[in-house]
Short mmCIF file of C-alpha atoms and ligand atoms in Angstrom, two decimals:
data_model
loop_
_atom_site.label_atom_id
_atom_site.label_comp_id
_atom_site.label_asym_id
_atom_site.label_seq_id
_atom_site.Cartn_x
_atom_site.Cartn_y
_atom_site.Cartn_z
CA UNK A 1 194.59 64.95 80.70
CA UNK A 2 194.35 68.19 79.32
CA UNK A 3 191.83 70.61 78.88
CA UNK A 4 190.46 72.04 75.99
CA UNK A 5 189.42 75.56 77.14
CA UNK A 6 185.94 76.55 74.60
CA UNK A 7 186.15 79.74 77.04
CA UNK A 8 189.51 80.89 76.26
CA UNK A 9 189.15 79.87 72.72
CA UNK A 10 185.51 81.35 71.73
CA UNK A 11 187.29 84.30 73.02
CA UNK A 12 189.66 84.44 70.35
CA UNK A 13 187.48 84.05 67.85
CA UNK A 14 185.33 86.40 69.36
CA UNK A 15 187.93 89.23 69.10
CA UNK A 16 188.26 88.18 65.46
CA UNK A 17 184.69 88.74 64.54
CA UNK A 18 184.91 91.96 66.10
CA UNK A 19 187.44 93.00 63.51
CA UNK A 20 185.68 91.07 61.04
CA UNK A 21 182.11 92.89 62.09
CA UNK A 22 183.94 96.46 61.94
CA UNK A 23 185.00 95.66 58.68
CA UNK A 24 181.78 94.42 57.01
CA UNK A 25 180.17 97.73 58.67
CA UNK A 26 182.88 100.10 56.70
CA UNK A 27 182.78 98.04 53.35
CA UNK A 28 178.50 97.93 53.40
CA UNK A 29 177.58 101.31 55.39
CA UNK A 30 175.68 99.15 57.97
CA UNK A 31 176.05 96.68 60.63
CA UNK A 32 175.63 92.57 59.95
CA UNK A 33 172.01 91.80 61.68
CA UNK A 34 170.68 89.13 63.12
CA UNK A 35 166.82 88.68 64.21
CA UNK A 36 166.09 86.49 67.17
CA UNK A 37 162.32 85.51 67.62
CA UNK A 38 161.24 84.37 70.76
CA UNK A 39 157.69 82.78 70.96
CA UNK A 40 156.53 82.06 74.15
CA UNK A 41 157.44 83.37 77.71
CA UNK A 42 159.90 79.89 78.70
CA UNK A 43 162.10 81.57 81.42
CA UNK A 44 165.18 79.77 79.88
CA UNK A 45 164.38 80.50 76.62
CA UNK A 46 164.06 84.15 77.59
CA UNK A 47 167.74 84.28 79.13
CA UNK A 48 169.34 82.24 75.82
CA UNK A 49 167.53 85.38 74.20
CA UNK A 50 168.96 88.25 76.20
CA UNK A 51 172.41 86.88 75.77
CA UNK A 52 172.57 86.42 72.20
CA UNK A 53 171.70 90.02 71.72
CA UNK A 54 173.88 90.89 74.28
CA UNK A 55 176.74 88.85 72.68
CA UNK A 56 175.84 90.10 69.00
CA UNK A 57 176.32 93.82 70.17
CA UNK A 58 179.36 93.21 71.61
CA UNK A 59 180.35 91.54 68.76
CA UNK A 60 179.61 94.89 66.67
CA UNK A 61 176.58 92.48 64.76
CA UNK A 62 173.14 94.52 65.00
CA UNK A 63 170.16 92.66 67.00
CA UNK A 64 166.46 92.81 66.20
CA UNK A 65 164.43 90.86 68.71
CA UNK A 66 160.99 89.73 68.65
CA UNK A 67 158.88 88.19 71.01
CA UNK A 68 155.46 86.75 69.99
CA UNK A 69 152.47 85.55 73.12
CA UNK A 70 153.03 81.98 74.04
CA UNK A 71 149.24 81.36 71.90
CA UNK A 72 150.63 83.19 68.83
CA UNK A 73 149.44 81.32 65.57
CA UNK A 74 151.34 79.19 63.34
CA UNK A 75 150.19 82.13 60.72
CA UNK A 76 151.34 85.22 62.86
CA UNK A 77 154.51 83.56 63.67
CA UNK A 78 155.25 83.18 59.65
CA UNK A 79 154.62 86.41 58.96
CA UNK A 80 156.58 87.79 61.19
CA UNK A 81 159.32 85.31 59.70
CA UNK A 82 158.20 86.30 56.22
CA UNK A 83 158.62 89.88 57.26
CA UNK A 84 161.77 89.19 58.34
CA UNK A 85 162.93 87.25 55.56
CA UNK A 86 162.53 90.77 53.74
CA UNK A 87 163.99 92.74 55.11
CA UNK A 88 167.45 94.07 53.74
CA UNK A 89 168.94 94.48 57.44
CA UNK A 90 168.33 91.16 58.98
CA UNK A 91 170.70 88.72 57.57
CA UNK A 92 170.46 86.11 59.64
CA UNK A 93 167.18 84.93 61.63
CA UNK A 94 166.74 82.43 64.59
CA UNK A 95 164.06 81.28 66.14
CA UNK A 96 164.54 79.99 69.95
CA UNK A 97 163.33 76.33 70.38
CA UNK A 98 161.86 74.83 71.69
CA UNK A 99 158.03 76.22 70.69
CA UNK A 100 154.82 76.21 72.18
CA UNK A 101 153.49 72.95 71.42
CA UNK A 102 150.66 73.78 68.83
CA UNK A 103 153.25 75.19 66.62
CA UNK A 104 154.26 72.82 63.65
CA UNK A 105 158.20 73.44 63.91
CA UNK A 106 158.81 72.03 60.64
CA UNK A 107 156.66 74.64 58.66
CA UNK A 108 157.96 77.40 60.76
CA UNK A 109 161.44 77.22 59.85
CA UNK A 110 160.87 76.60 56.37
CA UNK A 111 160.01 79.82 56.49
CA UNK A 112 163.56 81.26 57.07
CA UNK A 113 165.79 81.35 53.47
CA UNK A 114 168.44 79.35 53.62
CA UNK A 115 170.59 81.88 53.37
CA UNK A 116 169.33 83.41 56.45
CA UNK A 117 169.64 80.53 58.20
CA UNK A 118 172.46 80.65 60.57
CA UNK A 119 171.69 77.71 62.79
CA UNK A 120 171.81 75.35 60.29
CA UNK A 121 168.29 73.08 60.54
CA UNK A 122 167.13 74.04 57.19
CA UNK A 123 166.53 71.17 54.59
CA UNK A 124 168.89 72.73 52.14
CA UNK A 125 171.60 73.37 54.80
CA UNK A 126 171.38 69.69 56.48
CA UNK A 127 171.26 68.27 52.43
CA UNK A 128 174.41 70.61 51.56
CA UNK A 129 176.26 69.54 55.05
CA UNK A 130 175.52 66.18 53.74
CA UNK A 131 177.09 66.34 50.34
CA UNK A 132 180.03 67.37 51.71
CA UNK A 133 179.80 71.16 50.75
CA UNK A 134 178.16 72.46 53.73
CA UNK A 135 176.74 76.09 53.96
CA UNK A 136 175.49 77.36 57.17
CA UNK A 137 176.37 73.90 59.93
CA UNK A 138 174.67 74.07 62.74
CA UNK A 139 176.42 76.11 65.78
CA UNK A 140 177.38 73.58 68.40
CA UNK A 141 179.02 71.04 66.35
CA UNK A 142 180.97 73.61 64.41
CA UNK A 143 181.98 75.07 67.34
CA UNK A 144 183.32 71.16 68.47
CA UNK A 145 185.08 70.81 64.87
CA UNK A 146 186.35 74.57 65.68
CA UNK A 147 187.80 73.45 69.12
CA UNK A 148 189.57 70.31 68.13
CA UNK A 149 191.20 72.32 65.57
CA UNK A 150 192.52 74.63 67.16
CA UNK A 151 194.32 72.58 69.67
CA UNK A 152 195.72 70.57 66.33
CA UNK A 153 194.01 67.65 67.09
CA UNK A 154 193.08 65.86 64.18
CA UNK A 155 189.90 63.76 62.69
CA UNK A 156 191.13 61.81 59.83
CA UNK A 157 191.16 58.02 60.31
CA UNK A 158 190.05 58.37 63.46
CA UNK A 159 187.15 56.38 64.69
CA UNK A 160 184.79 58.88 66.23
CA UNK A 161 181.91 57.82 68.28
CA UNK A 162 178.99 60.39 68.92
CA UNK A 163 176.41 60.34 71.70
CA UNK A 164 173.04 61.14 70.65
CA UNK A 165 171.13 61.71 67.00
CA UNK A 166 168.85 64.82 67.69
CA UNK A 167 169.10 67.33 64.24
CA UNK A 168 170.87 70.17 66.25
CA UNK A 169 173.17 68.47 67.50
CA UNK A 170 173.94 64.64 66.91
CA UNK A 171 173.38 64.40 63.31
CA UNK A 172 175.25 67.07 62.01
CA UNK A 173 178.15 66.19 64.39
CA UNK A 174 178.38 62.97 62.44
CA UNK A 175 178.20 64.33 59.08
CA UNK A 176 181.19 66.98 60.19
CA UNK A 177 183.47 64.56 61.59
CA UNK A 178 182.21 62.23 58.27
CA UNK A 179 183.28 65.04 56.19
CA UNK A 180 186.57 65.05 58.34
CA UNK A 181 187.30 61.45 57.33
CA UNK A 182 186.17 60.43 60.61
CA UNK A 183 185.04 56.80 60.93
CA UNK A 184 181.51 57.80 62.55
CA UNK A 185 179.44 55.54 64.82
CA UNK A 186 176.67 57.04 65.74
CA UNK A 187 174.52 55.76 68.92
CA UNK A 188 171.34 57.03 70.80
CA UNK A 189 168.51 55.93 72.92
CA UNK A 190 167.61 52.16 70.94
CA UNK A 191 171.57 51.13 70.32
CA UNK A 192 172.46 47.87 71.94
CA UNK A 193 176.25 47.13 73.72
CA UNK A 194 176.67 51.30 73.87
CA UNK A 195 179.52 51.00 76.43
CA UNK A 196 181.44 48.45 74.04
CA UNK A 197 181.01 51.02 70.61
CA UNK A 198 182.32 53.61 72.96
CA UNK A 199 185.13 52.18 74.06
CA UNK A 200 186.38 52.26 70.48
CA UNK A 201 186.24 56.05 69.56
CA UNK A 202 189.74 57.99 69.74
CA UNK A 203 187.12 60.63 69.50
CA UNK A 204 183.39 60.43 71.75
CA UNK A 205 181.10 63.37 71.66
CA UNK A 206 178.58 63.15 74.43
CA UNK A 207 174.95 64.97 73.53
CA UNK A 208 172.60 63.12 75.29
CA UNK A 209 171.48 65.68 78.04
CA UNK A 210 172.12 62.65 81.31
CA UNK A 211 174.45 64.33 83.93
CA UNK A 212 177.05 61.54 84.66
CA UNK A 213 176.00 59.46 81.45
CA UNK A 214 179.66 58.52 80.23
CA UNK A 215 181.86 56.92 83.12
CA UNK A 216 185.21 55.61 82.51
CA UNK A 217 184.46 52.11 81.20
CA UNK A 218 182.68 53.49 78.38
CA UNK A 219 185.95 55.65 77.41
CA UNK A 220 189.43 54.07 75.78
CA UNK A 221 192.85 54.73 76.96
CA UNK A 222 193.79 58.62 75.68
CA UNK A 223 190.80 59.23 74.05
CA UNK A 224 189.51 62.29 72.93
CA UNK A 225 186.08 63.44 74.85
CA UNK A 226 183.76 65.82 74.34
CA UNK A 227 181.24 66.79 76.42
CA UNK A 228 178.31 68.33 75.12
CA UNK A 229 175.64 68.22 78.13
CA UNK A 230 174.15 71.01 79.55
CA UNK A 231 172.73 69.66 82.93
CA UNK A 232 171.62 71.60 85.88
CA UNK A 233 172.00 69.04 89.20
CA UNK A 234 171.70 70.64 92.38
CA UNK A 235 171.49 73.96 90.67
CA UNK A 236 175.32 73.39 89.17
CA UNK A 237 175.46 73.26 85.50
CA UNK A 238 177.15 70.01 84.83
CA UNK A 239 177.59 67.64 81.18
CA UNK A 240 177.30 64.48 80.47
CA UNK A 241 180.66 63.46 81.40
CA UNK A 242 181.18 62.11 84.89
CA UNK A 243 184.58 64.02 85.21
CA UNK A 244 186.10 62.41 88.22
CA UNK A 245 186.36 59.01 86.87
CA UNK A 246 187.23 59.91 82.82
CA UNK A 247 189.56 62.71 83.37
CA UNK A 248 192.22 59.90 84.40
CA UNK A 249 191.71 57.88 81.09
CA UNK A 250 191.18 61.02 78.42
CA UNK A 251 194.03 62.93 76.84
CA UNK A 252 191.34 65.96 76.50
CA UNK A 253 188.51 66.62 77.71
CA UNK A 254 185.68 69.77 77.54
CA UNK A 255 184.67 71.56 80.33
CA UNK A 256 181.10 71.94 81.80
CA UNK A 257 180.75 75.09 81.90
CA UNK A 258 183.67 76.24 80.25
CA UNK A 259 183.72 74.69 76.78
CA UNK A 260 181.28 73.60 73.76
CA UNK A 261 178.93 76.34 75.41
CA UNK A 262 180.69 79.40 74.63
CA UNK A 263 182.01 77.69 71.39
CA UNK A 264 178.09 77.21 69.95
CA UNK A 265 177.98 81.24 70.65
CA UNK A 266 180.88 82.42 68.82
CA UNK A 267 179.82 80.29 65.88
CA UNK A 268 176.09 81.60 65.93
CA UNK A 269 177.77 85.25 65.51
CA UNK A 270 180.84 83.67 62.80
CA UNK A 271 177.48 81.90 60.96
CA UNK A 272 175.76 85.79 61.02
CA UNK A 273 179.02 87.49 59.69
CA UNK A 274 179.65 84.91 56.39
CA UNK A 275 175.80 84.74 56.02
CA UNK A 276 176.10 88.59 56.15
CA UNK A 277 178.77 88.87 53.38
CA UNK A 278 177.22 85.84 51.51
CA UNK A 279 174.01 88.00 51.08
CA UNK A 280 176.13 91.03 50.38
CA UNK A 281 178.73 89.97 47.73
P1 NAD B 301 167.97 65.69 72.44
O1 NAD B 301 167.20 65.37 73.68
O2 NAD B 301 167.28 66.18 71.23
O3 NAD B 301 168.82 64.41 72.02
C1 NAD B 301 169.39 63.55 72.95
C2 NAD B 301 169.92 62.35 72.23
O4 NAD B 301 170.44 61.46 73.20
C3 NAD B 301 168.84 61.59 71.46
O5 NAD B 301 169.24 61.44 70.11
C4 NAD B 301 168.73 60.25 72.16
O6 NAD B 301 168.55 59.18 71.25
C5 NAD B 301 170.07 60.15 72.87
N1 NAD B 301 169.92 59.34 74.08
C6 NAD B 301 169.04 59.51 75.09
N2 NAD B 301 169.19 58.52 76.01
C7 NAD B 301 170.17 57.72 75.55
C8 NAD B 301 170.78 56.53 76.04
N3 NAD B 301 170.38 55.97 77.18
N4 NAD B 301 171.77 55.98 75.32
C9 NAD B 301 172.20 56.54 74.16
N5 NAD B 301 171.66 57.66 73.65
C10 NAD B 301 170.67 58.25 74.35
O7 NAD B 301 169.09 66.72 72.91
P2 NAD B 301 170.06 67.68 72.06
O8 NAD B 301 169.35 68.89 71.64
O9 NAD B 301 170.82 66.90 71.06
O10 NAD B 301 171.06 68.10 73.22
C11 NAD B 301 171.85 67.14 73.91
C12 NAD B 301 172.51 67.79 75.10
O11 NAD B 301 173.36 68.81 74.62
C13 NAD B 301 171.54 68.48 76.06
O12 NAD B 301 172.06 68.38 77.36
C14 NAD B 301 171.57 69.92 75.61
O13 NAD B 301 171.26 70.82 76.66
C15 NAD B 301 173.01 70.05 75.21
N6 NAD B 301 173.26 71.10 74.22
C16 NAD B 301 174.31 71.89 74.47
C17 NAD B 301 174.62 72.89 73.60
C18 NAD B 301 175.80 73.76 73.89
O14 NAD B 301 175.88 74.87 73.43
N7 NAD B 301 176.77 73.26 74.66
C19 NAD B 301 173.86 73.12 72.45
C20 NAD B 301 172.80 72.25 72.19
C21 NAD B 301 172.51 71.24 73.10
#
């Protein structure tokens, strides 16, 4: 079993941007930007905040942040997003989920331009990723599409199975590997004989958020598994992979941590840069 190392990877790529970041700045006169609105005071909200500004400096991509009370209106919030939407620095805008409850998340977002929109959940992003002819795709998924390609392992024919239908993660991971000419199975909370339909993928993406969900019955011979989770257990980030039993029937396997993590960053900053020169060409 080998590992497929998103760390050492999402470095690389990382160190690209940079160049790519420098050179946007000495083409345009000014830095890429990317606004990051935080509504709310979630603790781990608050952190994914701090480190996506951190990570966008280092990546030579300008930050704005924004942080609205936790009983902000669904009006103040789109203004602010309106404002945003404006202005000629900020090319890319997210807005940390999950939000209070009393905000409608739907009519929030629809606030953002598409072309702003550099994680991907906007109607006309999901509907181009759909065609075929995707714009901005959603950061984690890219970032799995990213990883398999750069260890040359390839989708087409393939039957890939994927773990989980939520629209930031499990949906578009079907469309990309679709678009891959993947054959795409896609299971979640209501699907019946789940071990069986896994045991079939050369490819299985786990996003269900279970520590230990997928043990080794549920994986074929040399397959291909990524592991998506984020779990804390016993205050140890862990995925949804139960490692010690599938690592001896996988021919790859993702680290948790260590893997699609870093991966969904350094696509958040790629999705900033080409949204950036999109807006700019
Ligand atoms: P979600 O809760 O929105 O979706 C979970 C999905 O799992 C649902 O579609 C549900 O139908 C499915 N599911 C739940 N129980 C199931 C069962 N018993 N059998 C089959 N399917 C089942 O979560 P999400 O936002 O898609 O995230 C999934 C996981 O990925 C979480 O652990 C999250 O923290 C992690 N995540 C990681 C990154 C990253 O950067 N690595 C990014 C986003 C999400």
């Amino acid at each position: 079993m080998k590992i497929l190392d998103g760390k050492q990877i999402a470095g690389e790529i990382r160190a690209e941007l940079r160049a790519r970041a420098e050179a946007f700045e000495s083409k345009y006169g000014k830095k890429a930007g990317l606004a990051v609105l935080l509504i709310g005071d979630d603790p781990a909200s608050a952190i994914y905040v701090r480190n996506k500004t951190r990570d966008c400096e280092e990546a030579g991509i300008r930050s704005f942040s924004y942080t609205l009370p936790a009983d902000a209106t669904q009006e103040e919030a789109e203004a602010l997003i309106d404002e945003l939407a404006a202005d000629e620095n900020v090319h890319g805008i997210l807005v940390q989920l999950p939000l209070p409850a009393h905000l409608r998340e739907d009519r929030l977002l629809a606030h953002i331009p598409y072309e702003k929109d550099v994680d991907g959940f906007s109607a006309y992003n999901i509907g181009s990723l759909a065609l075929g002819s995707p714009a901005a795709v959603a950061c984690t998924p890219k970032g799995v599409m990213r990883l398999l390609a750069r260890y040359g392992i390839s989708v087409s024919g393939k039957r890939a199975v994927v773990i989980g239908r939520s629209k930031i993660v499990g949906r578009p991971m079907a469309m990309l590997l679709l678009n891959a000419d993947a054959t795409v199975t896609v299971c979640h909370s209501k699907t019946k004989g789940l071990a069986e339909i896994c045991r079939e993928a050369d490819i299985l993406v786990a996003a269900v958020g279970k520590a230990n969900f997928v043990t080794a019955e549920m994986v074929k011979e040399g397959a291909v598994v990524i592991d998506v989770g984020i779990n804390r257990v016993d205050g140890k980030l862990c995925g949804d992979v139960d490692l010690a039993s599938v690592k001896e029937k996988a021919s790859f396997l993702t680290p948790v941590p260590g893997g699609i993590g870093p991966m969904t960053v350094a696509m958040l900053l790629e999705n900033t840069l080409e949204a950036a020169e999109r807006q700019m060409s």
